[in-house]
């Protein structure tokens, strides 16, 4: 078969992978190792329409990588792997684009641990494991933050003493950049415009959610900040909140910084508002049955998102289209309708039938012919990582 790229997305307790054919851009095999660190750690493979799950020989990332190699050997795909691409959440200001990995690059990623303590250590572990298992193959890091490095100073600076930026790298970085880059290019094609002449507001909505302003193909602003906590209401994250909450809760409830930070990241958002679930599908079903908490959570989520669409239009400069992507963005016709119906003053008018049709992988326009376009586009971060890897590894055709 053609040469292929192995895409690795390493989390603290998981390892997600995809084998992408570099010619067809199709995923030949995908899989997920989960519960790493626990006795029942397992890995699931999807290949040729089938699905197989097996326990790992050991509950760690090395065992997961060994299992992937064994599976690729079993189905005669291992020799097709010509390069490895790694998703890395935080590249700080050093990485403005994807990079070939060497010891210097890995050291720079390690220096960004303070900016992403929950993510970068796992990425480094995955990178070092993959280098050990595939020592002769080129390996590439693709950063969530790099797409946002085109933001102007007025968008990324916090209004705090400048020495905190100069000495401690305190600024807004943004996440989901690989998704935004892919979706922005797809949106330009759908609109029939060159990417560098297209200005968009794109909402990447999943359990983690953010929104970005794209001005002439480049990021001009985004909602996530130093960490993924800032911005929209998310599954378990609060999004924007008054920083004085820390002092208030310390006084009123005796909570410390760690416990408040944990609450804002893991117990807030849709889960905290609904007192039911962080899963949008479950909340929509419960709201339809009259659950007040579910209705409240969805209402706050939609209102805050609509406000952000309006504010990001300033960064975009004009509005060629609003784009929805990510698990919720691609599948929740309910929330898309709620948001668009609050944005009539920006010239958006929902096409209800088109909106209902854009679920389960169906993409397209969901607004009326005389409306500013709103689009649903299915993101493909793995393909973007594979394409960057192929280019940097000298495999692109």
Coordinates of C-alpha atoms in Angstrom, one line a residue:
X1 CA 0.0 0.0 0.0
X2 CA 1.0 3.7 0.0
X3 CA 3.1 5.2 2.7
X4 CA 1.2 6.1 5.8
X5 CA 1.5 8.4 8.8
X6 CA 0.9 7.2 12.4
X7 CA -0.8 10.0 14.3
X8 CA -0.4 9.8 18.1
X9 CA -2.5 11.8 20.6
X10 CA -1.2 11.0 24.1
X11 CA -3.1 11.9 27.2
X12 CA -2.2 11.2 30.9
X13 CA -4.4 8.0 31.0
X14 CA -5.0 7.4 27.3
X15 CA -3.3 7.1 23.9
X16 CA -5.4 7.7 20.8
X17 CA -4.0 6.9 17.4
X18 CA -4.8 6.9 13.7
X19 CA -3.0 5.4 10.7
X20 CA -3.5 7.8 7.8
X21 CA -2.8 6.9 4.2
X22 CA -0.6 9.8 2.9
X23 CA -2.1 9.5 -0.7
X24 CA -5.8 9.0 -0.1
X25 CA -5.9 10.9 3.3
X26 CA -8.1 8.1 4.6
X27 CA -7.8 6.6 8.1
X28 CA -6.7 3.0 7.5
X29 CA -6.9 2.1 11.2
X30 CA -7.8 4.0 14.4
X31 CA -7.7 3.1 18.0
X32 CA -7.7 4.1 21.6
X33 CA -5.8 2.8 24.6
X34 CA -7.6 3.9 27.8
X35 CA -7.5 3.5 31.6
X36 CA -3.7 3.6 31.5
X37 CA -2.4 3.4 35.0
X38 CA -5.2 1.1 36.1
X39 CA -5.3 -2.7 36.2
X40 CA -8.0 -3.0 33.5
X41 CA -6.1 -0.8 30.9
X42 CA -7.2 -1.8 27.5
X43 CA -6.9 -0.9 23.8
X44 CA -9.5 -0.8 21.1
X45 CA -8.7 -1.1 17.4
X46 CA -11.0 -0.2 14.5
X47 CA -10.0 -1.6 11.1
X48 CA -11.7 -2.8 7.9
X49 CA -15.2 -2.2 9.5
X50 CA -14.4 -4.3 12.5
X51 CA -13.8 -3.4 16.2
X52 CA -11.6 -5.3 18.6
X53 CA -10.8 -4.6 22.3
X54 CA -8.0 -6.3 24.3
X55 CA -6.4 -5.9 27.7
X56 CA -2.9 -4.5 27.7
X57 CA 0.1 -6.5 28.9
X58 CA 0.9 -3.6 31.3
X59 CA -1.1 -0.5 32.2
X60 CA 1.2 2.1 30.6
X61 CA 1.9 4.0 27.4
X62 CA 4.8 1.7 26.4
X63 CA 2.5 -1.3 26.5
X64 CA -0.1 0.6 24.4
X65 CA 2.6 1.4 21.8
X66 CA 3.7 -2.2 21.8
X67 CA 0.1 -3.3 21.2
X68 CA -0.2 -0.9 18.3
X69 CA 3.0 -2.2 16.7
X70 CA 1.8 -5.8 17.1
X71 CA -1.5 -5.0 15.6
X72 CA 0.1 -3.2 12.6
X73 CA 2.3 -6.2 12.1
X74 CA -0.6 -8.7 12.2
X75 CA -2.4 -6.8 9.4
X76 CA 0.7 -6.2 7.4
X77 CA 0.6 -2.4 7.8
X78 CA 3.7 -1.8 9.9
X79 CA 6.1 -1.4 7.0
X80 CA 3.8 1.3 5.5
X81 CA 4.5 3.6 8.4
X82 CA 7.0 6.2 7.2
X83 CA 6.6 8.9 9.9
X84 CA 5.0 9.7 13.2
X85 CA 2.9 12.8 14.0
X86 CA 2.2 13.8 17.6
X87 CA -0.5 16.2 18.8
X88 CA 1.0 18.5 21.4
X89 CA -1.4 20.9 23.2
X90 CA 1.0 23.7 24.2
X91 CA 4.0 25.1 22.3
X92 CA 4.1 28.4 24.1
X93 CA 5.5 31.3 22.0
X94 CA 8.5 29.2 20.7
X95 CA 6.5 27.0 18.2
X96 CA 4.7 29.1 15.7
X97 CA 4.2 26.1 13.4
X98 CA 4.6 22.3 13.4
X99 CA 8.2 21.1 14.0
X100 CA 10.4 18.1 13.4
X101 CA 11.3 16.5 16.7
X102 CA 14.8 16.4 18.0
X103 CA 16.2 16.7 21.5
X104 CA 16.1 20.5 21.4
X105 CA 12.5 20.5 20.3
X106 CA 11.6 18.1 23.1
X107 CA 13.3 20.3 25.6
X108 CA 11.3 23.3 24.4
X109 CA 8.1 21.2 24.8
X110 CA 9.2 20.3 28.4
X111 CA 9.7 24.1 29.1
X112 CA 6.0 24.5 28.3
X113 CA 4.9 22.1 31.0
X114 CA 4.2 25.0 33.3
X115 CA 1.6 26.3 30.8
X116 CA -0.1 22.9 30.3
X117 CA 0.8 20.7 33.3
X118 CA -2.1 18.3 32.6
X119 CA -1.2 17.8 28.9
X120 CA 2.4 18.3 27.9
X121 CA 3.9 15.7 30.3
X122 CA 1.8 13.0 28.6
X123 CA 2.7 14.3 25.2
X124 CA 6.4 14.1 26.1
X125 CA 6.0 10.5 27.4
X126 CA 4.3 9.6 24.1
X127 CA 7.0 11.2 22.0
X128 CA 9.8 9.5 23.9
X129 CA 8.0 6.1 23.7
X130 CA 7.5 6.5 20.0
X131 CA 11.1 7.5 19.4
X132 CA 12.2 4.4 21.3
X133 CA 9.9 2.1 19.3
X134 CA 10.5 3.8 15.9
X135 CA 14.1 5.2 16.2
X136 CA 14.7 5.5 12.4
X137 CA 11.4 7.3 11.5
X138 CA 11.0 11.1 11.3
X139 CA 8.7 12.4 14.1
X140 CA 6.8 15.7 14.1
X141 CA 5.0 17.7 16.8
X142 CA 1.8 19.6 15.7
X143 CA 0.8 22.2 18.3
X144 CA -2.8 23.3 19.3
X145 CA -1.4 26.7 20.1
X146 CA 0.6 27.4 17.0
X147 CA -2.3 28.5 14.8
X148 CA -3.1 31.3 17.4
X149 CA 0.4 32.8 17.2
X150 CA -0.8 35.2 14.6
X151 CA -3.0 37.0 17.1
X152 CA -2.0 40.7 17.6
X153 CA -0.7 41.9 20.9
X154 CA -4.0 43.6 21.6
X155 CA -5.8 40.3 21.5
X156 CA -3.3 38.1 23.5
X157 CA -2.2 40.4 26.3
X158 CA -3.9 40.4 29.7
X159 CA -4.2 43.8 31.3
X160 CA -1.8 43.0 34.1
X161 CA 1.8 44.3 34.8
X162 CA 3.9 43.7 31.7
X163 CA 6.7 42.0 33.7
X164 CA 4.3 39.0 34.2
X165 CA 4.3 38.6 30.4
X166 CA 8.0 39.2 30.0
X167 CA 9.2 37.1 32.9
X168 CA 6.4 34.4 33.3
X169 CA 4.9 34.1 29.8
X170 CA 1.5 35.2 31.2
X171 CA -0.7 35.8 28.1
X172 CA -3.5 34.2 26.1
X173 CA -2.5 31.3 23.9
X174 CA -5.7 29.5 22.8
X175 CA -6.3 25.8 22.0
X176 CA -7.9 23.7 19.3
X177 CA -5.6 25.3 16.7
X178 CA -5.2 22.2 14.5
X179 CA -9.0 21.9 14.2
X180 CA -9.4 25.6 13.4
X181 CA -6.8 25.4 10.7
X182 CA -8.5 22.5 9.0
X183 CA -12.0 23.9 9.3
X184 CA -11.0 27.4 8.1
X185 CA -9.6 25.9 4.9
X186 CA -12.7 23.7 4.4
X187 CA -15.0 26.7 5.0
X188 CA -13.2 28.8 2.4
X189 CA -13.7 26.0 -0.1
X190 CA -17.4 25.8 0.8
X191 CA -17.8 29.5 0.3
X192 CA -15.8 29.5 -3.0
X193 CA -13.2 32.0 -1.7
X194 CA -9.4 31.9 -1.3
X195 CA -8.6 31.0 2.3
X196 CA -6.5 34.2 2.7
X197 CA -9.5 36.3 1.7
X198 CA -11.9 34.6 4.1
X199 CA -13.0 36.0 7.5
X200 CA -14.9 33.7 9.8
X201 CA -16.1 33.0 13.3
X202 CA -15.5 29.4 14.1
X203 CA -16.9 27.6 17.2
X204 CA -15.2 24.3 18.1
X205 CA -17.7 22.8 20.5
X206 CA -17.1 19.6 22.5
X207 CA -16.6 18.8 26.1
X208 CA -13.8 21.4 25.8
X209 CA -15.1 24.4 23.8
X210 CA -13.6 27.5 22.2
X211 CA -14.3 30.0 19.5
X212 CA -11.9 31.9 17.2
X213 CA -12.0 34.9 14.9
X214 CA -10.3 34.2 11.6
X215 CA -9.4 37.3 9.6
X216 CA -8.2 36.7 6.0
X217 CA -7.3 33.1 6.9
X218 CA -5.3 33.8 10.1
X219 CA -6.3 33.7 13.7
X220 CA -7.1 37.2 15.0
X221 CA -8.6 36.3 18.4
X222 CA -9.7 33.2 20.4
X223 CA -11.5 32.5 23.6
X224 CA -9.2 30.2 25.5
X225 CA -6.4 31.9 27.4
X226 CA -3.3 30.9 29.3
X227 CA -5.1 27.6 29.9
X228 CA -8.2 25.9 28.4
X229 CA -10.3 27.2 31.3
X230 CA -11.0 30.7 29.9
X231 CA -13.9 31.5 27.5
X232 CA -17.1 29.5 26.7
X233 CA -19.1 27.4 29.1
X234 CA -17.9 23.8 28.6
X235 CA -18.7 20.3 29.7
X236 CA -17.1 20.6 33.1
X237 CA -15.2 23.9 32.8
X238 CA -16.7 27.2 33.9
X239 CA -15.3 29.4 31.2
X240 CA -15.0 33.1 31.9
X241 CA -15.4 33.9 35.6
X242 CA -14.5 36.8 38.0
X243 CA -11.0 36.1 39.3
X244 CA -12.1 37.4 42.7
X245 CA -14.0 34.1 43.0
X246 CA -10.8 32.7 44.4
X247 CA -10.7 35.1 47.3
X248 CA -14.4 34.9 47.9
X249 CA -14.6 31.1 48.1
X250 CA -11.4 31.0 50.3
X251 CA -13.2 33.3 52.8
X252 CA -16.7 31.9 52.5
X253 CA -16.0 28.2 52.2
X254 CA -12.4 27.8 53.3
X255 CA -11.3 26.5 49.9
X256 CA -7.7 26.7 48.7
X257 CA -6.4 27.5 45.2
X258 CA -6.1 23.9 44.2
X259 CA -9.6 22.9 45.2
X260 CA -11.1 26.0 43.5
X261 CA -9.1 25.4 40.3
X262 CA -10.2 21.8 40.4
X263 CA -13.9 22.8 40.8
X264 CA -13.7 25.3 38.0
X265 CA -12.2 22.7 35.6
X266 CA -13.9 19.5 36.6
X267 CA -17.2 20.3 38.4
X268 CA -18.5 23.4 36.6
X269 CA -19.8 24.2 33.2
X270 CA -22.8 22.1 31.9
X271 CA -22.3 19.7 34.8
X272 CA -22.3 22.3 37.5
X273 CA -25.3 24.2 36.1
X274 CA -27.5 21.2 35.4
X275 CA -26.5 19.2 38.4
X276 CA -27.1 16.2 36.1
X277 CA -24.5 15.7 33.4
X278 CA -21.7 17.2 31.2
X279 CA -23.1 15.3 28.2
X280 CA -25.0 17.6 25.8
X281 CA -27.1 14.7 24.4
X282 CA -28.2 13.7 27.8
X283 CA -29.0 17.3 28.7
X284 CA -31.1 17.8 25.6
X285 CA -33.1 14.7 26.3
X286 CA -33.6 15.7 29.9
X287 CA -34.6 19.2 29.0
X288 CA -37.2 17.9 26.6
X289 CA -38.7 16.0 29.5
X290 CA -38.8 19.2 31.6
X291 CA -35.6 18.9 33.7
X292 CA -35.0 22.5 34.9
X293 CA -31.3 22.1 35.5
X294 CA -30.8 20.7 32.0
X295 CA -32.8 23.6 30.5
X296 CA -30.8 26.1 32.5
X297 CA -27.4 24.7 31.5
X298 CA -28.3 24.6 27.8
X299 CA -29.7 28.1 27.9
X300 CA -26.5 29.6 29.6
X301 CA -24.3 27.6 27.1
X302 CA -26.2 29.0 24.1
X303 CA -26.4 32.6 25.4
X304 CA -22.7 32.8 26.2
X305 CA -21.8 31.3 22.8
X306 CA -24.0 33.8 21.0
X307 CA -22.4 36.6 22.9
X308 CA -18.9 35.3 21.9
X309 CA -19.9 35.0 18.2
X310 CA -20.9 38.7 18.3
X311 CA -17.7 39.7 20.0
X312 CA -15.4 37.6 17.8
X313 CA -17.0 39.3 14.7
X314 CA -14.9 42.4 15.8
X315 CA -11.7 40.3 15.5
X316 CA -12.8 38.9 12.2
X317 CA -13.4 42.3 10.8
X318 CA -16.4 41.1 8.7
X319 CA -18.5 38.0 8.8
X320 CA -18.2 35.8 5.7
X321 CA -19.6 32.9 7.8
X322 CA -20.2 31.5 11.3
X323 CA -18.9 27.9 11.4
X324 CA -19.8 25.1 13.9
X325 CA -17.5 22.1 14.4
X326 CA -16.5 19.6 17.1
X327 CA -18.8 16.9 18.6
X328 CA -21.5 19.3 19.8
X329 CA -21.1 21.8 16.9
X330 CA -21.5 19.0 14.3
X331 CA -24.4 17.2 16.0
X332 CA -26.5 19.4 18.2
X333 CA -29.0 21.0 15.8
X334 CA -30.8 22.2 19.0
X335 CA -27.9 24.3 20.3
X336 CA -27.1 25.6 16.8
X337 CA -30.6 26.8 16.4
X338 CA -30.6 28.4 19.8
X339 CA -27.4 30.4 19.0
X340 CA -28.4 31.5 15.5
X341 CA -31.9 32.6 16.6
X342 CA -30.1 35.0 19.0
X343 CA -27.9 36.5 16.2
X344 CA -30.5 37.9 13.9
X345 CA -29.1 41.4 14.4
X346 CA -25.9 40.1 12.6
X347 CA -27.9 39.0 9.6
X348 CA -28.2 35.3 10.5
X349 CA -31.5 33.5 9.6
X350 CA -31.9 29.8 10.4
X351 CA -33.0 27.3 7.8
X352 CA -34.6 24.8 10.2
X353 CA -34.7 21.9 7.8
X354 CA -31.1 22.3 6.7
X355 CA -30.1 22.6 10.3
X356 CA -31.8 19.3 11.3
X357 CA -30.2 17.5 8.3
X358 CA -26.6 18.4 9.4
X359 CA -25.9 15.7 12.0
X360 CA -24.0 12.4 12.1
X361 CA -21.4 13.4 9.6
X362 CA -23.5 15.6 7.3
X363 CA -22.0 19.0 6.7
X364 CA -23.3 22.0 4.9
X365 CA -25.1 25.4 5.2
X366 CA -27.8 25.8 7.8
X367 CA -29.0 29.3 7.1
X368 CA -31.5 30.8 4.6
X369 CA -30.4 31.9 1.2
X370 CA -30.7 35.6 2.2
X371 CA -28.8 35.1 5.4
X372 CA -25.1 35.5 6.4
X373 CA -23.9 31.9 6.0
X374 CA -23.7 29.5 9.0
X375 CA -21.9 26.3 8.2
X376 CA -21.5 22.9 9.8
X377 CA -18.1 21.4 9.0
X378 CA -16.7 18.1 10.4
X379 CA -13.3 18.7 11.8
X380 CA -10.4 16.3 11.1
X381 CA -7.4 17.1 13.4
X382 CA -5.8 13.7 12.7
X383 CA -5.6 14.4 8.9
X384 CA -4.1 17.9 9.6
X385 CA -1.4 16.3 11.8
X386 CA -0.7 13.7 9.2
X387 CA -0.4 16.3 6.4
X388 CA 2.0 18.4 8.4
X389 CA 4.0 15.4 9.3
X390 CA 4.2 14.2 5.7
X391 CA 5.4 17.6 4.6
X392 CA 8.1 18.0 7.3
X393 CA 9.2 14.4 6.8
X394 CA 9.6 15.0 3.0
X395 CA 6.8 12.6 2.1
X396 CA 4.3 15.1 0.7
X397 CA 3.5 14.7 -3.0

